[in-house]
Amino acid sequence: MLLQLVHLQLRAGERAGGQRKRPGAVEPRTGTGTPRKLRAGGGGSETGSSMTGGPGSTPLFLLLLTGALSGARSRALGAYDGNASVSSTCTPGFSADGYTALVSPYIMEGQKLLKVKFNGCSSGAQGIWYETNNPDFKVGADGAVYTARKVWIPAKQAMFIVEAWDHETPEKWEAAIQLLVKETPFNQSQYQTGSQSQQSEQEQSPSGTLLPWRQHHNGLRRQKRDWVIPPVNVPENSRGPFPEQLVRIRSDKDRDSTISYSITGVGADQPPMDIFCIDPVSGRMYVNRSLDREERSSYHLRAHAVDSNGNKVENPIDLSIYVIDMNDNRPEFSSPIFSGSVDEVSKPGTYVMTVTAHDADDINTSNGIVMYRIMDQSPQSPSQHMFVINSKTGVINTVAAGLDREKVQQYKVVVQATDMEGNLNHGLSETATAIITVADVNDNPPEFTSKLFIGEVPENRADAVVANLTVVDRDQPYTPNWNGIYKIISGDPDGHFTIKTDPVTNEGIVMVSKPVDYEMNKAFMLKVMVTNQAPLASGIQMSLQSTAAVTVSITDVNEAPYFPNRNEPIRRLEGESPGRLLATFSAVDPDRSVQQAIRYSKLSDPANWLTINATNGLVFTTAILDRESPFVKDDIYQAKFLATDNGTPPASGTGTLLIQLIDINDNAPELLPKDAQICERPNGNGINITATDVDRKPSADPFVFELPIVPSTIRRNWTIKRINSNYARLSLHIGYLESGMYDVPVIVTDSGNPPLYNTSIIKVKVCPCDNNGDCTTIGAVAAAGLGTGAIISILICIIILLSMVLLFVMWMKRREKERHTKQLLIDPEDDVRDNILKYDEEGGGEEDQDYDLSQLQQPETLDHVLNKVSGVRRVDERPVGAEPQYPVRPVIPHPGDIGDFITEGLRAADNDPTAPPYDSLLVFDYEGSGSTAGSVSSLNSSSSEDQDFDYLNDWGPRFKKLADMYGGGDED
């Protein structure tokens, strides 16, 4: 497989500088469709006309890259003939069409590979711009070619294009750079710079097409070197028309058989697909739509050639397609607003902040190189150029002095970023705002608003406010540069005052830290100074207004009398008789300038042992002092007294009198324990006894234990043996003692002077013991002194007690039964207590019911009610006395009459002291001894037609049933 090349010949005999295209040759087109201009390397006439390279002609093969370059730039590819004469006219261009360098497979970043030379004729090498179509390499202004990053070349060689153009002309020139890897054997003579063609290394077909694959020459088979196909450059954002041809691929075997061409790779048969396509017959490869370098900067395809049966004819060829960047993206700032700060009074050149912008175009070309500049500054004080920006890095620094936060606290700087290396005519621009805050520094010392402050405070007053010191500080409030720290320089050697800072107002509050005595100091003259928490900025001096004087006057107040400190208690023997003088406990009045009388009184005397003279403070005893009293702690007794002067207002002070009581032997010892047990037969174990004495040594132990002489049985049955100074052992003196309880007197004597003794009784239980020396159960009972008779007596008492409880329970149950069976004066069925009353029974009237109507009539005799108090009566009683006279009621009673009547009856029943403690029927009205109406059933129900019962509706909900029955409602 091979690339179709344009075979150009420069024929001899033509005019100098004349040129024409070879018949059948195709000129490369620019991106806009205009044929590129092909220039000869020098003037001369054409020689030869054979396409196959006849005598007098030198072939030059150019790669057909139609539409691969940008239409905005015109490129001139120089073709040089080795036999042509060089014209004396200067032609701009590279010194050679290609350059070769020998490199290693791994190349470090920044390594210099070679140097290209460009002749700019009039301007020389100045004003020439270079760039490459491979982002892995870059060209310096002097033409030196470097690696832009670490590069690895896996193949035997690599190739890229170096382009050069003069800013004064629209034309552009190219030179091919070929890198040969050291590990690949090669013949140095095969690679030459310039436009010379190496026909000895290139096999040509009769048609002049390059054959890069293995060929048989003169009957000999040789291995040909692999060709590295130069990359195809396609400008982005091309407007077409599409499909646009890029390159043509051919195989020299298409003469023998039909060859089908295809391409594979990303952009062809891999996503994104159908960007590139190839004519399977002609081998022409096309691009189907415009490309975007920011979306993808390169495509790597493989070209394949197969015959009609699908068999591989040639090895695949790698094709690299690079998308040439166009300036179609504006720079974009990382943020529309940048924030920075700089200290005030900063020197010129101080760093402020950095703004950054990114251009999506190729950063290796001018399209992606961004330059910065400041467009506007607000406010323009004290200068309109307070800041400067590095055009390449975006670093903003100060350029002028005079930053003062107290005048300008914030600047707004508009920054513009322009690509094309800052070219405002051709580049795209974007703006952002940099907000620069002027940070406060301590360049303003605090100053007092007055040179003299006056304050006053009463004596003996702690934490009292004396004066407020006001200051002014122009630095930023509530910062260390503004917060004040106050200090007393002189005038307070004893440290009576301190100054605190008000966190809100920044004022200094002079306070009393140690109470002042008016009698000692009547006034103070303080010198104070104020500073900030943060030190002053460099070069700033302290102000004279940072110091002031404070005059403090002390006012006299009536001070309370005080008792001089008595660290040592007074020592007295316990047992002092009442009326003895203990001490003079007098107080001192600190108001020495005023004569005041002091009176004394007792404030606390737990044992009520003392009294004090009200005028002179003499303390006397009123009772015997006892060291063993519970009010004495560690031999010390405390009493508090009160001293009050006659000042205005009166003041009082307290004092504590400590009395240390010296012990005397006034308490006899007590025997311990009070009870014990011992076996009835001596077994070597006795009862260990000791004694306690509330007195202290030497009035307490050692103790002397002895048995009394009388009665004589004590010393006959018992004996005491001394163990040590505090303990003795009581044991049986005889071989056997009958079981029982025995009171054994023991005399205990202490070691006081004179000694005191006490006869104590110890109750000893003598009992039979087992082999272990422990009392048995029977023996313990017997020893307790309870015989059989006593035990029987106890059991009888228990039985009698249980019988009494049983009788009481039976009596209570019988009483409850009698209370429930007690008959009432009326029939239980008529009793309303806890009975269920049935209403709404529709029977045949009273004649159909078995009612005893005699209960509604007057009783025959009245003896049982003659002495009854008038008032509410029971149902079985009749009224006594004259018949009450009731007023004649109207035919239609008022609905309130019945309610008032019932209410009065209920009130009377509630207030009747003779009423029974249970619910009963009450008679509210007595109608006489008989009823002229007879039975209620005798009433003619038809009489309802002659009387209007509508008034029943006005009697309330209780008469609703009657109103429904007899009222004037609608009939069913």
PDB file of C-alpha atoms in Angstrom, residues 98-232:
ATOM      1  CA  GLY A  98      13.385  18.359   6.161  1.00  0.00           C
ATOM      2  CA  TYR A  99      15.567  17.795   9.165  1.00  0.00           C
ATOM      3  CA  THR A 100      16.643  14.550  10.775  1.00  0.00           C
ATOM      4  CA  ALA A 101      17.727  13.833  14.354  1.00  0.00           C
ATOM      5  CA  LEU A 102      18.960  10.655  16.084  1.00  0.00           C
ATOM      6  CA  VAL A 103      17.172  10.175  19.427  1.00  0.00           C
ATOM      7  CA  SER A 104      16.538   7.581  22.097  1.00  0.00           C
ATOM      8  CA  PRO A 105      13.115   5.913  22.467  1.00  0.00           C
ATOM      9  CA  TYR A 106      12.597   7.849  25.728  1.00  0.00           C
ATOM     10  CA  ILE A 107      13.074  11.619  25.564  1.00  0.00           C
ATOM     11  CA  MET A 108      12.866  13.806  28.664  1.00  0.00           C
ATOM     12  CA  GLU A 109      10.858  16.992  28.827  1.00  0.00           C
ATOM     13  CA  GLY A 110      12.695  20.100  27.597  1.00  0.00           C
ATOM     14  CA  GLN A 111      15.403  18.145  25.732  1.00  0.00           C
ATOM     15  CA  LYS A 112      16.735  19.926  22.663  1.00  0.00           C
ATOM     16  CA  LEU A 113      16.511  17.786  19.535  1.00  0.00           C
ATOM     17  CA  LEU A 114      17.772  19.981  16.695  1.00  0.00           C
ATOM     18  CA  LYS A 115      17.550  23.489  15.298  1.00  0.00           C
ATOM     19  CA  VAL A 116      15.765  24.638  12.166  1.00  0.00           C
ATOM     20  CA  LYS A 117      16.852  27.681  10.183  1.00  0.00           C
ATOM     21  CA  PHE A 118      14.467  30.000   8.387  1.00  0.00           C
ATOM     22  CA  ASN A 119      15.471  32.728   5.972  1.00  0.00           C
ATOM     23  CA  GLY A 120      13.173  35.681   6.172  1.00  0.00           C
ATOM     24  CA  CYS A 121      15.111  37.686   3.556  1.00  0.00           C
ATOM     25  CA  SER A 122      14.594  41.278   4.623  1.00  0.00           C
ATOM     26  CA  SER A 123      13.820  40.642   8.271  1.00  0.00           C
ATOM     27  CA  GLY A 124      16.098  37.637   8.715  1.00  0.00           C
ATOM     28  CA  ALA A 125      15.084  35.419  11.630  1.00  0.00           C
ATOM     29  CA  GLN A 126      13.467  38.268  13.560  1.00  0.00           C
ATOM     30  CA  GLY A 127       9.679  38.459  13.617  1.00  0.00           C
ATOM     31  CA  ILE A 128       9.301  34.771  12.668  1.00  0.00           C
ATOM     32  CA  TRP A 129       6.833  32.635  14.596  1.00  0.00           C
ATOM     33  CA  TYR A 130       7.124  28.859  14.818  1.00  0.00           C
ATOM     34  CA  GLU A 131       4.748  26.101  15.799  1.00  0.00           C
ATOM     35  CA  THR A 132       4.401  22.337  15.346  1.00  0.00           C
ATOM     36  CA  ASN A 133       1.497  20.097  14.504  1.00  0.00           C
ATOM     37  CA  ASN A 134       2.464  17.743  17.331  1.00  0.00           C
ATOM     38  CA  PRO A 135       1.751  18.967  20.896  1.00  0.00           C
ATOM     39  CA  ASP A 136       4.632  16.806  22.194  1.00  0.00           C
ATOM     40  CA  PHE A 137       7.149  19.218  20.664  1.00  0.00           C
ATOM     41  CA  LYS A 138       7.689  22.969  20.619  1.00  0.00           C
ATOM     42  CA  VAL A 139       9.978  25.393  18.782  1.00  0.00           C
ATOM     43  CA  GLY A 140      11.785  28.298  20.370  1.00  0.00           C
ATOM     44  CA  ALA A 141      12.146  31.748  18.882  1.00  0.00           C
ATOM     45  CA  ASP A 142      15.632  30.823  17.677  1.00  0.00           C
ATOM     46  CA  GLY A 143      14.352  27.752  15.826  1.00  0.00           C
ATOM     47  CA  ALA A 144      15.471  25.215  18.427  1.00  0.00           C
ATOM     48  CA  VAL A 145      13.124  22.204  18.665  1.00  0.00           C
ATOM     49  CA  TYR A 146      12.414  20.888  22.203  1.00  0.00           C
ATOM     50  CA  THR A 147      10.184  18.269  23.735  1.00  0.00           C
ATOM     51  CA  ALA A 148       7.159  19.770  25.495  1.00  0.00           C
ATOM     52  CA  ARG A 149       6.763  16.751  27.772  1.00  0.00           C
ATOM     53  CA  LYS A 150       8.175  13.275  28.272  1.00  0.00           C
ATOM     54  CA  VAL A 151       7.978  11.435  24.949  1.00  0.00           C
ATOM     55  CA  TRP A 152       8.183   7.737  24.148  1.00  0.00           C
ATOM     56  CA  ILE A 153       8.641   6.670  20.531  1.00  0.00           C
ATOM     57  CA  PRO A 154       7.586   3.028  20.165  1.00  0.00           C
ATOM     58  CA  ALA A 155       8.285   2.890  16.410  1.00  0.00           C
ATOM     59  CA  LYS A 156      11.570   3.059  14.600  1.00  0.00           C
ATOM     60  CA  GLN A 157      11.032   6.655  13.626  1.00  0.00           C
ATOM     61  CA  ALA A 158       8.620   9.541  14.048  1.00  0.00           C
ATOM     62  CA  MET A 159       7.779  12.548  11.959  1.00  0.00           C
ATOM     63  CA  PHE A 160       6.097  15.889  12.536  1.00  0.00           C
ATOM     64  CA  ILE A 161       5.868  19.272  10.822  1.00  0.00           C
ATOM     65  CA  VAL A 162       7.378  22.586  11.887  1.00  0.00           C
ATOM     66  CA  GLU A 163       5.572  25.622  10.542  1.00  0.00           C
ATOM     67  CA  ALA A 164       6.886  29.164  10.272  1.00  0.00           C
ATOM     68  CA  TRP A 165       5.244  32.403   9.250  1.00  0.00           C
ATOM     69  CA  ASP A 166       6.109  36.051   9.089  1.00  0.00           C
ATOM     70  CA  HIS A 167       3.647  38.406  10.757  1.00  0.00           C
ATOM     71  CA  GLU A 168       4.129  40.806   7.837  1.00  0.00           C
ATOM     72  CA  THR A 169       2.946  38.337   5.190  1.00  0.00           C
ATOM     73  CA  PRO A 170       0.029  35.905   5.153  1.00  0.00           C
ATOM     74  CA  GLU A 171       2.102  33.031   3.821  1.00  0.00           C
ATOM     75  CA  LYS A 172       3.261  30.058   5.838  1.00  0.00           C
ATOM     76  CA  TRP A 173       6.143  27.614   5.334  1.00  0.00           C
ATOM     77  CA  GLU A 174       6.640  24.067   6.535  1.00  0.00           C
ATOM     78  CA  ALA A 175       9.534  21.710   7.171  1.00  0.00           C
ATOM     79  CA  ALA A 176       9.389  18.018   8.039  1.00  0.00           C
ATOM     80  CA  ILE A 177      11.184  16.804  11.165  1.00  0.00           C
ATOM     81  CA  GLN A 178      12.186  13.143  11.208  1.00  0.00           C
ATOM     82  CA  LEU A 179      13.304  11.466  14.440  1.00  0.00           C
ATOM     83  CA  LEU A 180      15.239   8.183  14.141  1.00  0.00           C
ATOM     84  CA  VAL A 181      15.417   5.856  17.123  1.00  0.00           C
ATOM     85  CA  LYS A 182      18.942   4.688  17.982  1.00  0.00           C
ATOM     86  CA  GLU A 183      18.042   1.055  18.348  1.00  0.00           C
ATOM     87  CA  THR A 184      16.925   0.901  14.681  1.00  0.00           C
ATOM     88  CA  PRO A 185      19.830   0.074  12.249  1.00  0.00           C
ATOM     89  CA  PHE A 186      20.004   2.533   9.487  1.00  0.00           C
ATOM     90  CA  ASN A 187      22.280   3.841   6.763  1.00  0.00           C
ATOM     91  CA  GLN A 188      23.250   7.390   7.470  1.00  0.00           C
ATOM     92  CA  SER A 189      23.444   8.117   3.747  1.00  0.00           C
ATOM     93  CA  GLN A 190      19.760   7.337   3.401  1.00  0.00           C
ATOM     94  CA  TYR A 191      18.709  10.450   5.335  1.00  0.00           C
ATOM     95  CA  GLN A 192      19.719  13.771   3.943  1.00  0.00           C
ATOM     96  CA  THR A 193      18.481  17.268   4.543  1.00  0.00           C
ATOM     97  CA  GLY A 194      17.261  19.383   1.717  1.00  0.00           C
ATOM     98  CA  SER A 195      15.041  18.588  -1.224  1.00  0.00           C
ATOM     99  CA  GLN A 196      17.182  15.808  -2.689  1.00  0.00           C
ATOM    100  CA  SER A 197      15.295  12.662  -3.610  1.00  0.00           C
ATOM    101  CA  GLN A 198      16.899   9.339  -2.887  1.00  0.00           C
ATOM    102  CA  GLN A 199      15.974   7.214  -5.871  1.00  0.00           C
ATOM    103  CA  SER A 200      18.402   4.562  -4.726  1.00  0.00           C
ATOM    104  CA  GLU A 201      16.288   4.007  -1.596  1.00  0.00           C
ATOM    105  CA  GLN A 202      12.876   4.299  -3.156  1.00  0.00           C
ATOM    106  CA  GLU A 203      11.405   1.804  -5.530  1.00  0.00           C
ATOM    107  CA  GLN A 204       9.385   3.436  -8.289  1.00  0.00           C
ATOM    108  CA  SER A 205       6.694   1.940 -10.383  1.00  0.00           C
ATOM    109  CA  PRO A 206       6.509   2.775 -14.074  1.00  0.00           C
ATOM    110  CA  SER A 207       3.755   5.272 -13.254  1.00  0.00           C
ATOM    111  CA  GLY A 208       5.890   7.139 -10.712  1.00  0.00           C
ATOM    112  CA  THR A 209       3.936   5.943  -7.631  1.00  0.00           C
ATOM    113  CA  LEU A 210       5.904   5.235  -4.411  1.00  0.00           C
ATOM    114  CA  LEU A 211       5.928   1.550  -3.442  1.00  0.00           C
ATOM    115  CA  PRO A 212       6.719   1.219   0.256  1.00  0.00           C
ATOM    116  CA  TRP A 213       6.290  -2.555   0.549  1.00  0.00           C
ATOM    117  CA  ARG A 214       8.648  -5.421  -0.208  1.00  0.00           C
ATOM    118  CA  GLN A 215       9.588  -5.652  -3.894  1.00  0.00           C
ATOM    119  CA  HIS A 216      11.718  -7.988  -6.105  1.00  0.00           C
ATOM    120  CA  HIS A 217      14.368  -5.997  -7.914  1.00  0.00           C
ATOM    121  CA  ASN A 218      16.554  -7.547 -10.679  1.00  0.00           C
ATOM    122  CA  GLY A 219      15.563 -10.969  -9.470  1.00  0.00           C
ATOM    123  CA  LEU A 220      16.830 -10.234  -5.943  1.00  0.00           C
ATOM    124  CA  ARG A 221      14.511 -10.089  -2.887  1.00  0.00           C
ATOM    125  CA  ARG A 222      15.380  -7.447  -0.317  1.00  0.00           C
ATOM    126  CA  GLN A 223      13.741  -6.231   2.869  1.00  0.00           C
ATOM    127  CA  LYS A 224      12.502  -2.642   2.528  1.00  0.00           C
ATOM    128  CA  ARG A 225      12.355  -0.236   5.412  1.00  0.00           C
ATOM    129  CA  ASP A 226       8.842   0.516   6.900  1.00  0.00           C
ATOM    130  CA  TRP A 227       7.540   3.936   6.019  1.00  0.00           C
ATOM    131  CA  VAL A 228       6.268   6.378   8.581  1.00  0.00           C
ATOM    132  CA  ILE A 229       3.280   8.169   7.130  1.00  0.00           C
ATOM    133  CA  PRO A 230       3.261  11.863   8.034  1.00  0.00           C
ATOM    134  CA  PRO A 231       0.188  12.907  10.015  1.00  0.00           C
ATOM    135  CA  VAL A 232      -2.729  14.551   8.275  1.00  0.00           C
TER     136      VAL A 232
END
